[in-house]
XYZ file of C-alpha atoms in Angstrom:
687
model
C 76.259 96.213 122.084
C 78.403 93.348 120.865
C 81.798 92.961 122.516
C 84.781 92.112 120.370
C 86.485 88.786 120.980
C 89.515 88.100 118.852
C 90.644 84.580 117.912
C 93.610 83.182 119.842
C 97.047 83.848 118.438
C 97.902 80.907 116.081
C 101.651 81.550 115.880
C 104.211 84.120 114.782
C 102.140 84.997 111.703
C 98.861 85.253 113.587
C 96.910 88.268 114.805
C 97.906 90.344 117.821
C 96.634 89.494 121.257
C 93.330 91.186 122.138
C 93.530 94.653 123.618
C 93.646 94.544 127.405
C 91.222 96.505 129.563
C 92.720 99.890 130.557
C 94.099 100.439 134.062
C 94.924 104.146 133.791
C 92.215 106.596 134.832
C 93.014 108.734 131.749
C 92.169 105.793 129.537
C 88.675 104.722 128.538
C 87.083 102.261 126.179
C 83.880 102.319 124.169
C 82.249 100.350 121.366
C 80.991 101.419 117.934
C 78.511 99.573 115.759
C 78.692 99.555 111.970
C 75.952 101.428 110.128
C 75.568 98.607 107.594
C 75.538 94.841 107.841
C 79.109 93.944 108.928
C 79.288 90.989 106.549
C 78.335 93.217 103.614
C 80.982 95.733 104.654
C 83.758 93.158 105.017
C 83.007 91.105 101.911
C 81.775 93.685 99.396
C 83.700 96.826 100.336
C 86.736 94.961 101.675
C 87.615 91.570 100.192
C 85.762 91.728 96.864
C 86.351 95.384 95.984
C 90.105 94.876 95.464
C 91.542 92.075 93.345
C 95.011 92.066 94.953
C 97.042 93.226 97.929
C 98.734 96.004 95.953
C 95.411 97.477 94.813
C 94.093 97.494 98.365
C 97.366 99.027 99.541
C 96.891 101.929 97.106
C 93.715 102.887 98.978
C 95.462 102.913 102.340
C 98.250 105.098 100.935
C 95.677 107.463 99.392
C 93.920 107.723 102.754
C 97.217 108.608 104.437
C 97.944 111.333 101.879
C 94.405 112.648 102.306
C 95.190 112.910 106.028
C 97.871 115.462 105.062
C 100.714 113.035 105.685
C 104.060 114.193 104.357
C 105.512 110.692 104.728
C 103.959 107.237 104.330
C 105.975 104.140 105.267
C 105.156 100.604 104.155
C 107.061 97.807 105.885
C 106.794 94.030 105.640
C 108.427 92.246 108.605
C 109.740 88.820 107.598
C 110.513 85.685 109.564
C 113.734 83.659 109.212
C 112.313 81.814 106.189
C 111.558 85.042 104.350
C 107.811 84.727 104.874
C 105.856 87.915 105.685
C 104.656 88.185 109.271
C 102.488 91.240 108.703
C 102.176 94.390 106.618
C 102.509 97.817 108.241
C 101.319 101.176 106.869
C 102.496 104.149 108.932
C 101.905 107.864 108.262
C 102.477 111.217 109.974
C 99.154 112.758 108.998
C 96.634 114.402 111.291
C 95.390 111.050 112.583
C 91.822 109.965 113.319
C 90.241 111.996 116.070
C 87.778 110.462 118.557
C 85.047 112.600 116.984
C 85.726 111.193 113.523
C 85.824 107.670 114.947
C 82.447 108.145 116.619
C 80.680 109.926 113.776
C 82.210 108.585 110.544
C 84.554 105.632 110.859
C 81.801 103.031 111.096
C 79.592 104.858 108.604
C 80.415 103.381 105.207
C 80.562 105.833 102.264
C 80.297 108.898 104.494
C 80.303 112.189 102.566
C 83.737 113.679 103.288
C 82.784 117.103 101.892
C 79.948 117.357 104.366
C 82.539 117.340 107.125
C 84.632 120.115 105.664
C 87.252 117.991 103.894
C 89.049 119.454 100.870
C 88.009 118.587 97.329
C 91.616 117.614 96.638
C 91.154 114.253 98.305
C 92.508 111.133 96.597
C 89.853 108.930 98.169
C 86.330 109.366 96.883
C 83.866 106.706 98.122
C 84.585 106.698 101.871
C 85.408 102.981 101.998
C 89.197 102.991 101.573
C 89.872 102.015 105.186
C 88.088 98.719 104.518
C 90.860 97.757 102.094
C 92.596 96.144 105.075
C 90.099 93.273 104.794
C 91.523 92.360 101.370
C 95.085 92.344 102.715
C 94.533 90.388 105.923
C 91.827 89.097 108.238
C 92.679 91.366 111.162
C 94.432 94.700 111.638
C 95.553 96.732 114.644
C 95.136 100.496 114.373
C 97.036 103.061 116.451
C 96.214 106.683 115.722
C 97.143 109.965 117.431
C 95.133 113.121 116.717
C 94.664 116.594 118.193
C 91.310 117.350 119.835
C 89.448 120.607 120.402
C 91.147 121.563 123.680
C 94.607 121.331 122.118
C 95.351 118.005 123.781
C 96.322 114.905 121.841
C 94.569 111.578 122.066
C 95.745 108.132 121.081
C 93.107 105.615 119.995
C 93.767 101.887 119.597
C 91.460 99.249 118.169
C 91.484 95.972 116.256
C 89.528 95.723 112.998
C 88.480 92.133 112.289
C 86.581 90.606 109.414
C 84.265 89.068 111.982
C 80.838 90.776 112.296
C 81.528 92.478 115.623
C 81.450 96.023 116.972
C 84.642 98.053 117.274
C 86.120 98.160 120.757
C 88.186 101.335 120.995
C 90.736 102.127 123.694
C 91.319 105.862 124.064
C 93.943 107.711 126.147
C 95.374 111.201 126.410
C 99.054 111.568 125.518
C 101.665 114.299 125.686
C 101.286 117.234 123.295
C 104.736 116.297 121.984
C 103.413 112.990 120.724
C 103.465 113.159 116.873
C 100.145 112.742 115.126
C 99.595 110.018 112.561
C 98.189 106.542 112.053
C 99.831 103.105 112.089
C 97.988 100.081 110.697
C 99.512 96.621 111.150
C 97.721 93.897 109.193
C 97.983 90.213 110.126
C 96.990 86.850 108.603
C 97.855 88.073 105.102
C 95.563 86.573 102.498
C 98.136 86.448 99.673
C 100.930 84.968 101.787
C 100.681 81.443 100.360
C 100.024 82.105 96.671
C 101.364 85.577 95.890
C 103.040 86.967 98.968
C 103.571 90.742 99.115
C 106.946 91.521 97.556
C 108.425 94.968 98.301
C 109.739 95.384 94.732
C 106.298 94.622 93.261
C 104.595 96.997 95.700
C 107.112 99.758 94.949
C 106.663 99.362 91.176
C 102.878 99.540 91.477
C 102.925 102.613 93.720
C 105.395 104.400 91.427
C 103.016 103.975 88.512
C 99.861 104.812 90.454
C 101.117 107.843 92.417
C 103.651 109.116 89.878
C 101.652 112.210 88.949
C 100.816 112.995 92.553
C 104.441 112.725 93.735
C 105.716 114.860 90.861
C 103.151 117.535 91.703
C 103.805 117.306 95.459
C 107.580 117.016 95.953
C 107.097 117.533 99.708
C 105.220 114.199 99.991
C 107.147 110.934 100.395
C 106.248 107.246 100.078
C 108.723 104.674 101.449
C 108.678 100.901 100.910
C 110.896 98.740 103.120
C 113.061 101.769 104.048
C 113.551 102.852 100.416
C 111.992 106.062 99.174
C 110.025 106.152 95.935
C 111.911 109.129 94.547
C 110.369 109.757 91.124
C 112.928 112.401 90.164
C 115.788 109.981 90.849
C 114.413 107.163 88.692
C 113.455 109.422 85.782
C 115.763 109.274 82.797
C 113.976 111.999 80.859
C 111.026 114.347 81.351
C 109.490 116.397 78.540
C 106.530 118.731 79.062
C 104.166 119.543 76.205
C 101.249 121.961 76.180
C 98.236 121.638 73.874
C 96.668 125.122 73.635
C 92.901 125.670 73.980
C 90.828 125.488 70.806
C 87.229 125.385 69.669
C 87.004 121.811 70.914
C 89.379 122.026 73.905
C 88.058 124.311 76.666
C 91.432 124.544 78.470
C 95.069 123.934 77.710
C 96.161 120.321 78.210
C 99.533 119.506 79.761
C 101.298 116.242 78.884
C 104.283 115.049 80.883
C 106.293 112.553 78.808
C 108.225 110.464 81.371
C 110.983 107.942 80.648
C 112.137 105.851 83.609
C 115.632 104.512 84.185
C 114.193 101.078 84.875
C 111.197 99.324 83.411
C 107.826 99.527 85.126
C 106.355 96.130 85.946
C 103.786 96.043 83.140
C 102.171 92.866 84.510
C 101.147 94.924 87.554
C 100.847 98.312 85.892
C 99.976 97.816 82.206
C 99.007 101.434 81.485
C 101.096 103.873 79.438
C 98.903 106.965 79.864
C 97.325 108.371 83.042
C 94.663 111.078 82.868
C 94.904 112.875 86.190
C 92.757 115.421 87.991
C 93.817 116.965 91.295
C 96.530 114.328 91.662
C 94.080 111.451 91.279
C 93.875 108.978 88.400
C 90.712 109.659 86.393
C 91.309 107.279 83.492
C 94.099 105.163 82.005
C 95.077 103.992 78.540
C 97.241 101.129 77.310
C 99.002 101.819 74.005
C 99.592 99.260 71.269
C 102.713 101.185 70.226
C 104.127 103.050 73.242
C 107.026 105.473 72.662
C 109.238 103.241 74.819
C 108.934 100.276 77.167
C 109.849 102.558 80.085
C 107.392 105.299 79.058
C 104.565 106.857 81.061
C 102.483 109.904 80.128
C 100.618 112.111 82.597
C 97.791 114.165 81.097
C 96.386 117.025 83.180
C 94.024 119.950 82.581
C 91.500 122.040 84.483
C 88.625 120.142 82.872
C 89.877 116.897 84.453
C 90.112 118.731 87.778
C 86.463 119.717 87.433
C 85.481 116.101 86.753
C 87.125 115.061 90.017
C 85.551 117.910 91.977
C 82.090 116.976 90.689
C 82.811 113.240 91.205
C 81.837 112.442 87.603
C 84.546 109.856 86.829
C 81.973 107.113 86.347
C 80.390 109.069 83.479
C 83.627 109.605 81.526
C 82.717 107.265 78.682
C 79.717 109.478 77.872
C 81.619 112.771 78.194
C 82.272 114.304 74.754
C 84.766 116.866 76.069
C 86.839 114.197 77.769
C 86.799 112.183 74.530
C 88.225 115.253 72.743
C 90.928 115.717 75.409
C 91.824 112.048 75.178
C 92.001 112.041 71.373
C 94.207 115.173 71.293
C 96.556 113.772 73.938
C 96.936 110.372 72.240
C 97.776 112.048 68.915
C 100.533 114.092 70.574
C 101.852 110.987 72.338
C 102.075 109.117 69.030
C 103.963 112.047 67.479
C 106.309 111.979 70.464
C 106.797 108.235 69.884
C 107.971 108.751 66.309
C 110.306 111.560 67.329
C 111.763 109.639 70.267
C 112.319 106.434 68.321
C 114.024 108.312 65.506
C 116.353 110.091 67.916
C 117.079 106.968 69.961
C 117.681 104.749 66.953
C 120.199 107.132 65.425
C 122.055 108.039 68.600
C 122.046 104.543 70.128
C 123.489 102.764 67.085
C 126.132 105.465 66.678
C 127.206 104.983 70.285
C 126.965 101.191 70.067
C 129.354 101.068 67.112
C 131.956 102.874 69.211
C 131.958 100.215 71.934
C 134.975 97.903 71.925
C 132.687 94.876 72.254
C 130.547 95.810 69.201
C 131.128 92.732 66.996
C 131.264 94.492 63.591
C 133.880 97.172 64.171
C 135.735 96.156 61.004
C 134.152 97.085 57.638
C 132.188 94.134 56.164
C 134.150 92.146 53.593
C 131.253 90.918 51.481
C 127.506 91.276 50.953
C 126.609 88.546 53.439
C 128.686 90.193 56.188
C 127.098 93.541 55.344
C 123.600 92.055 55.616
C 124.469 90.354 58.906
C 125.620 93.652 60.381
C 122.461 95.413 59.203
C 120.233 92.774 60.775
C 122.331 92.770 63.954
C 121.784 96.532 64.276
C 118.040 96.080 63.770
C 117.805 93.476 66.537
C 120.076 95.533 68.804
C 117.735 98.520 68.411
C 114.770 96.332 69.307
C 116.483 95.019 72.440
C 117.339 98.570 73.489
C 113.733 99.692 73.024
C 112.542 96.800 75.181
C 115.245 96.431 77.838
C 116.877 99.912 77.862
C 120.462 98.807 77.216
C 121.701 102.372 77.659
C 120.658 102.243 81.313
C 122.785 99.142 81.991
C 126.375 98.832 83.085
C 129.113 98.293 80.492
C 129.520 94.713 81.677
C 125.819 93.980 81.180
C 125.917 95.603 77.742
C 128.909 93.477 76.766
C 127.071 90.284 77.736
C 124.040 91.289 75.647
C 126.103 92.423 72.639
C 128.023 89.139 72.489
C 125.007 86.899 73.050
C 123.020 88.872 70.512
C 125.608 88.105 67.865
C 125.123 84.422 68.599
C 121.340 84.765 68.564
C 121.162 86.434 65.141
C 123.131 83.479 63.782
C 120.604 81.083 65.284
C 117.967 79.238 63.325
C 115.206 80.791 65.436
C 115.845 84.514 65.015
C 112.129 85.291 65.131
C 111.857 83.437 68.424
C 114.711 85.556 69.775
C 112.882 88.768 68.871
C 109.682 87.444 70.420
C 111.384 86.439 73.671
C 113.291 89.713 73.978
C 110.045 91.649 73.551
C 108.667 89.917 76.651
C 111.620 90.496 78.951
C 110.925 92.322 82.216
C 113.374 93.658 84.767
C 113.345 90.387 86.679
C 113.851 88.290 83.551
C 116.793 90.236 82.169
C 119.484 88.377 84.105
C 118.175 85.139 82.631
C 118.827 86.510 79.160
C 122.559 85.769 79.393
C 122.037 82.051 78.656
C 119.563 82.614 75.839
C 119.812 80.542 72.655
C 123.177 78.787 72.836
C 122.365 76.616 69.800
C 123.359 75.874 66.239
C 124.263 78.531 63.653
C 122.616 79.493 60.363
C 124.145 78.878 56.969
C 122.935 82.362 56.090
C 121.219 85.001 58.184
C 119.411 86.184 55.062
C 116.813 83.442 55.576
C 115.099 85.813 57.987
C 113.643 88.060 55.301
C 112.127 85.223 53.266
C 110.761 83.591 56.433
C 108.959 86.813 57.405
C 107.402 87.009 53.933
C 106.302 83.362 54.103
C 104.671 83.866 57.484
C 102.796 87.008 56.457
C 101.488 85.218 53.341
C 100.374 82.288 55.491
C 98.506 84.617 57.884
C 96.664 86.257 54.966
C 95.600 82.838 53.668
C 94.506 81.756 57.153
C 92.353 84.870 57.508
C 90.670 84.325 54.132
C 89.947 80.688 54.992
C 88.249 81.617 58.255
C 86.390 84.734 57.131
C 86.118 84.486 53.342
C 83.729 82.647 51.050
C 85.334 79.260 51.827
C 84.587 79.358 55.567
C 81.250 77.517 55.170
C 82.952 74.600 53.446
C 86.223 74.396 55.399
C 86.399 71.269 57.566
C 88.193 71.397 60.882
C 89.967 68.044 61.244
C 90.717 67.051 57.659
C 91.540 70.516 56.273
C 92.151 73.375 58.747
C 93.982 71.066 61.137
C 96.334 69.817 58.399
C 97.053 73.362 57.202
C 98.080 74.447 60.705
C 100.336 71.484 61.548
C 103.496 72.780 59.796
C 102.891 76.383 60.921
C 102.167 76.085 64.640
C 104.328 79.194 65.226
C 101.077 81.120 64.735
C 100.206 80.214 68.354
C 103.572 81.428 69.663
C 107.043 81.437 68.138
C 108.596 79.580 71.083
C 106.510 76.399 70.679
C 107.130 73.231 68.680
C 104.593 70.570 67.746
C 104.670 67.608 70.173
C 101.539 65.693 69.085
C 98.774 66.248 66.568
C 95.366 64.616 66.721
C 96.502 62.201 69.461
C 94.668 61.204 72.632
C 95.764 62.040 76.166
C 97.522 58.684 76.432
C 100.162 59.891 73.948
C 100.115 63.450 75.329
C 101.019 62.096 78.786
C 103.947 60.120 77.338
C 105.300 63.114 75.419
C 104.725 65.504 78.321
C 106.591 63.304 80.794
C 109.484 62.916 78.372
C 109.725 66.703 77.920
C 109.415 67.270 81.674
C 112.175 64.674 82.255
C 109.896 62.495 84.342
C 110.189 58.675 84.421
C 108.008 56.561 82.172
C 104.652 55.730 83.669
C 103.000 52.320 83.796
C 100.440 51.675 81.069
C 97.887 50.702 83.679
C 98.262 54.022 85.468
C 97.672 55.881 82.213
C 94.557 53.827 81.537
C 93.131 54.892 84.903
C 93.277 58.582 83.959
C 89.717 59.813 83.474
C 89.283 61.130 79.938
C 92.459 59.523 78.599
C 90.679 58.691 75.327
C 89.852 62.349 74.565
C 91.728 63.740 71.539
C 92.775 67.423 71.559
C 93.824 68.830 68.194
C 97.359 70.063 68.886
C 99.797 69.688 71.766
C 102.636 72.233 71.586
C 105.609 72.369 73.923
C 108.327 74.813 74.889
C 111.254 74.065 77.186
C 113.471 76.932 78.366
C 117.178 76.234 78.196
C 118.050 79.107 80.508
C 116.970 79.669 84.137
C 113.232 80.134 84.015
C 110.295 79.188 86.186
C 108.344 77.278 85.167
C 110.857 75.545 82.912
C 108.217 73.925 80.699
C 105.407 75.853 79.019
C 102.910 73.658 77.220
C 99.986 74.606 75.018
C 96.909 72.547 74.163
C 94.949 73.874 71.157
C 91.382 72.920 70.299
C 90.298 74.424 66.970
C 86.810 74.541 65.491
C 85.662 74.963 61.908
C 85.025 78.622 60.952
C 81.287 77.961 60.687
C 81.149 76.930 64.385
C 80.571 79.688 66.952
C 82.175 78.983 70.321
C 79.388 78.219 72.787
C 78.692 76.293 75.981
C 79.420 72.872 74.397
C 82.863 73.975 73.207
C 83.557 75.674 76.542
C 82.643 72.475 78.413
C 84.958 70.499 76.143
C 88.026 72.667 76.883
C 87.124 72.634 80.603
C 87.077 68.830 80.460
C 90.596 68.870 78.999
C 91.684 71.213 81.790
C 90.264 68.876 84.434
C 92.150 65.914 82.963
C 95.457 67.743 83.364
C 94.665 69.273 86.764
C 93.294 66.103 88.348
C 95.785 63.526 87.031
C 99.021 62.814 88.905
C 100.643 61.757 85.628
C 101.178 65.434 84.755
C 104.015 67.486 86.253
C 102.699 69.775 89.027
C 105.829 71.792 89.852
C 107.695 72.993 86.763
C 105.125 73.174 83.967
C 102.574 75.832 83.048
C 99.715 74.931 80.711
C 97.786 77.219 78.393
C 94.650 75.833 76.748
C 93.387 77.614 73.605
C 89.833 77.245 72.305
C 89.685 78.882 68.862
C 87.089 79.528 66.177
C 85.998 82.300 63.850
C 83.511 83.807 66.300
C 81.924 83.405 69.754
C 78.372 83.301 71.050
C 77.183 86.137 73.285
C 77.537 83.855 76.330
C 81.216 83.099 75.674
C 81.869 86.718 74.713
C 80.752 87.779 78.189
C 83.029 85.200 79.818
C 85.978 86.478 77.744
C 85.550 89.943 79.282
C 85.758 89.179 83.002
C 87.014 91.833 85.385
C 90.601 91.377 86.653
C 91.361 88.777 83.973
C 93.183 89.293 80.671
C 90.965 89.555 77.592
C 89.985 86.074 76.410
C 90.721 84.317 79.708
C 87.984 81.912 80.842
C 89.708 80.393 83.898
C 93.023 80.886 85.641
C 94.758 78.651 88.170
C 98.285 78.529 89.574
C 99.758 76.416 86.754
C 97.090 76.753 84.057
C 95.238 79.400 82.057
C 92.319 78.574 79.750
C 91.544 80.956 76.872
C 88.879 81.404 74.197
C 90.042 83.261 71.088
C 88.706 84.221 67.691
C 90.962 83.532 64.723
C 91.110 87.251 63.986
C 92.829 87.817 67.364
C 95.357 85.004 66.877
C 96.160 86.246 63.369
C 96.493 89.900 64.424
C 98.931 89.080 67.251
C 101.142 87.012 64.943
C 100.942 89.578 62.133
C 101.869 92.462 64.450
C 105.020 90.580 65.451
C 105.967 89.905 61.833
C 105.253 93.475 60.746
C 107.455 94.778 63.543
C 110.383 92.727 62.253
C 109.669 93.776 58.658
C 109.448 97.455 59.659
C 112.893 97.341 61.253
C 114.402 95.537 58.292
C 112.869 97.994 55.845
C 114.070 101.010 57.799
C 117.582 99.637 57.993
C 117.694 98.753 54.301
C 116.643 102.312 53.388
C 119.661 103.635 55.278
C 122.059 101.634 53.079
C 122.447 103.509 49.807
C 123.312 101.760 46.546
C 126.605 103.619 46.231
C 127.729 102.566 49.727
C 126.864 98.968 48.989
C 128.711 98.962 45.666
C 131.713 100.806 47.100
C 132.059 98.206 49.834
C 131.391 95.047 47.860
C 131.879 95.794 44.119
C 134.315 98.721 43.741
C 135.109 97.820 40.065
C 131.412 98.025 39.099
C 131.034 101.359 40.881
C 134.128 102.758 39.118
C 132.875 101.656 35.688
C 129.391 103.080 36.255
C 130.852 106.369 37.447
C 132.986 106.715 34.307
C 130.017 106.001 32.042
C 127.792 108.465 33.852
C 130.490 111.146 33.632
C 130.868 110.602 29.873
C 127.131 111.075 29.215
C 125.826 114.591 28.424
C 123.737 116.101 31.183
C 120.004 116.510 30.864
C 120.467 120.266 30.690
C 122.937 120.159 27.796
C 120.636 117.810 25.904
C 117.752 120.220 26.292
C 119.930 123.077 25.054
C-alpha cells in the first residue's frame, strides 16, 4: 500500500501538519486505497464537477443533512488582513463509522440504497464528499460515529488531491462524545480571485435549500455564526394547490415566497424550484418574475417518485413533468399579475402619505401633473426591483429625493436601466446616482421611447428582411448605428467610430484619467493598426468597481454568418487589450461584442458553454467576449423600452379626463358640464 506523505506547511494558510503516529494502545491506523484511478477521482469528480466553491459547498451540506444532522455549521477563519485561512463544515449527524470508511468511502459512486440508506437522501451519485477537492487542495476530516457494540469511535484522516491512499487514525472515545463530522479545508482554490464570502455563501444556500428548510423546521444551517432562518427572512408566503386532472396525476403544491431582502441573482438566478423529497429536481428562470425577491417552490408526489427512481436526468423527455411544469408556470404568471396589481396600488397610496414624497401638493399645471405621473411610474419600478418597503424610512427618503432629481435628468431611460440592475450590495451606491443637469420638460421621455421602438423595428427589418442581402456593413449599417449606440446598452456613449487602436488607446486613457502616452509606445503595441467598428464608454460617477466599463463592438453585414474567422478577429482584439500595458488594468472592465444576423454551428456551440452566460465565448477577470445575433440585441433593447411604455400606459389609464380637466382647465370642464346637462338624454330622444 502507498503511505500518505503530506506537503510541508507553507504558512498560516497552508495545510495542517501530517497526522502523527498514535501512541495510545486504543488507537490504531490503517490505509485505504481508492477503487478508481485517484487522478480521475480528484480531477473529474472533485475539481471539474463543480464550477465554484459555493456549488461544491452545497454537496457537503447535503451530505451532512443526509447524515441526519440537525445542525450544519460553516465557518471561514480569517487572518488579520481579512483573507480566509480555511473553510470548515461541521455537523452533528451520525458520523462516518469505521465500517463505512472501509467499505464505501473510497468506492466512488457507491449505491447508498444497497446499504440500507433512506430514499429521502439529498445526495444521489455517491461522490459528494469529493467536492472538497474543488474548494481546496487538502482537507482534514474528524468524524465520530457509534459502532455495533455501542461504543463510539473517532476517525481522523487527511484527504489530499495527491494520488495517495488514505491513512486513517482510529480511536475509541467516551460514549458521551457527540457524533458528527468536521471537515476543515485548506489551500482554498478561490482565495486569490473570488475568495469565499460568507454573505455570498449564505445567499446561495438560502436559495438552494429553501424548500428543504421550510419542510424540515428542525434542521438548521449556520454560516459564520448566523442561522439561515427562512421564516425570519420571508416577507410573505402564499400556498396554492392545483387539483388533479386528466393530465395531472396528483395535486401540485406551489409555495409563493417573497423575501425581505433580495436573493443574489448572479449566484442564484432561478425563480422557480421543482422539488422532490426536499431535493431540487429542476429549476426555471422567468423573464417576468412576480417580484425581484420572489421564489416559487413546486412540489407533488410525482416529483417525489422521480427522485426515488433517480430519473432526474430524463426529465426533458418526461411528458408528465412537462405538464406539471406548464401548469405551475401558468399559475405563477397569474400570481405575478395579481401581486403587481396589489403592490402598485397599495405602495403608491402609502408613498403619497410620506412627508418626503415630493408631490404632496396638487399639481398646478399639465406639466407638473405629467411629472408626478412619471415619477410614480419610476417609483413603482424601483420598488419592484429594490423593495423600498423593506427599507428604513431614512433609506426611503434618500431614494425618494434622488429619484425626483433623476426623473428630471436627461437620461431617464438610463436611470430605469441602472435601477433594474441594482443588487443588495449595489443599493448603497445608488445615493449618488445621476447628479446632473435637468430637463426642460420631462415629457420628452414618451417621444424618446417611441423613437427607440421605431428604430429597433427598422433595425430588425434591415437584418432579417429582403434588404439584408444588399446591406453593407461599414458604409451603411455602421452609419445607421452611430447615432443610436444606446441599442448596446443605455449607459454607454460613443467614444470612437471606425478608428484604429491608436485612437482607442488615446480615448481610453483620457476616460480612465491616465497620463498621455508616448507616440512611440503606442506604435509598439501589436495590432495597433486594427480598426474595430465602435468603441463605447461608460464612466460611473458614483462609487462603483470597476469605475470604467468599456465596450468594443464589431458588427458584420447581415449576410455574414459568424464563424471561425470572425471569432479569431474578436479574439485578436481581446489580446491587444489584455497584452498591452497602455490599457488600464485596475479600474476598467471590457466587454467585446461580435454581432451579425446569424451564427455558424461551430460558434453556436461555443455560445452555449456550461457555467457561462448565453453568448459568452471567453471570460477573464477584467474582460468578457460575447457573440450575439442581432435578434438578441434587438429583443433585449425592445424589452426594456416596452417595460417603460407599459408603466406609462398603465399610469395614463388611471388619470381620467375629468380629473385632468378639473385640475388644469376648470372653466372648460364647467362649460362642458353645462352643455351636456342641457342636452336631452338618449332615452328621451328614443321616446
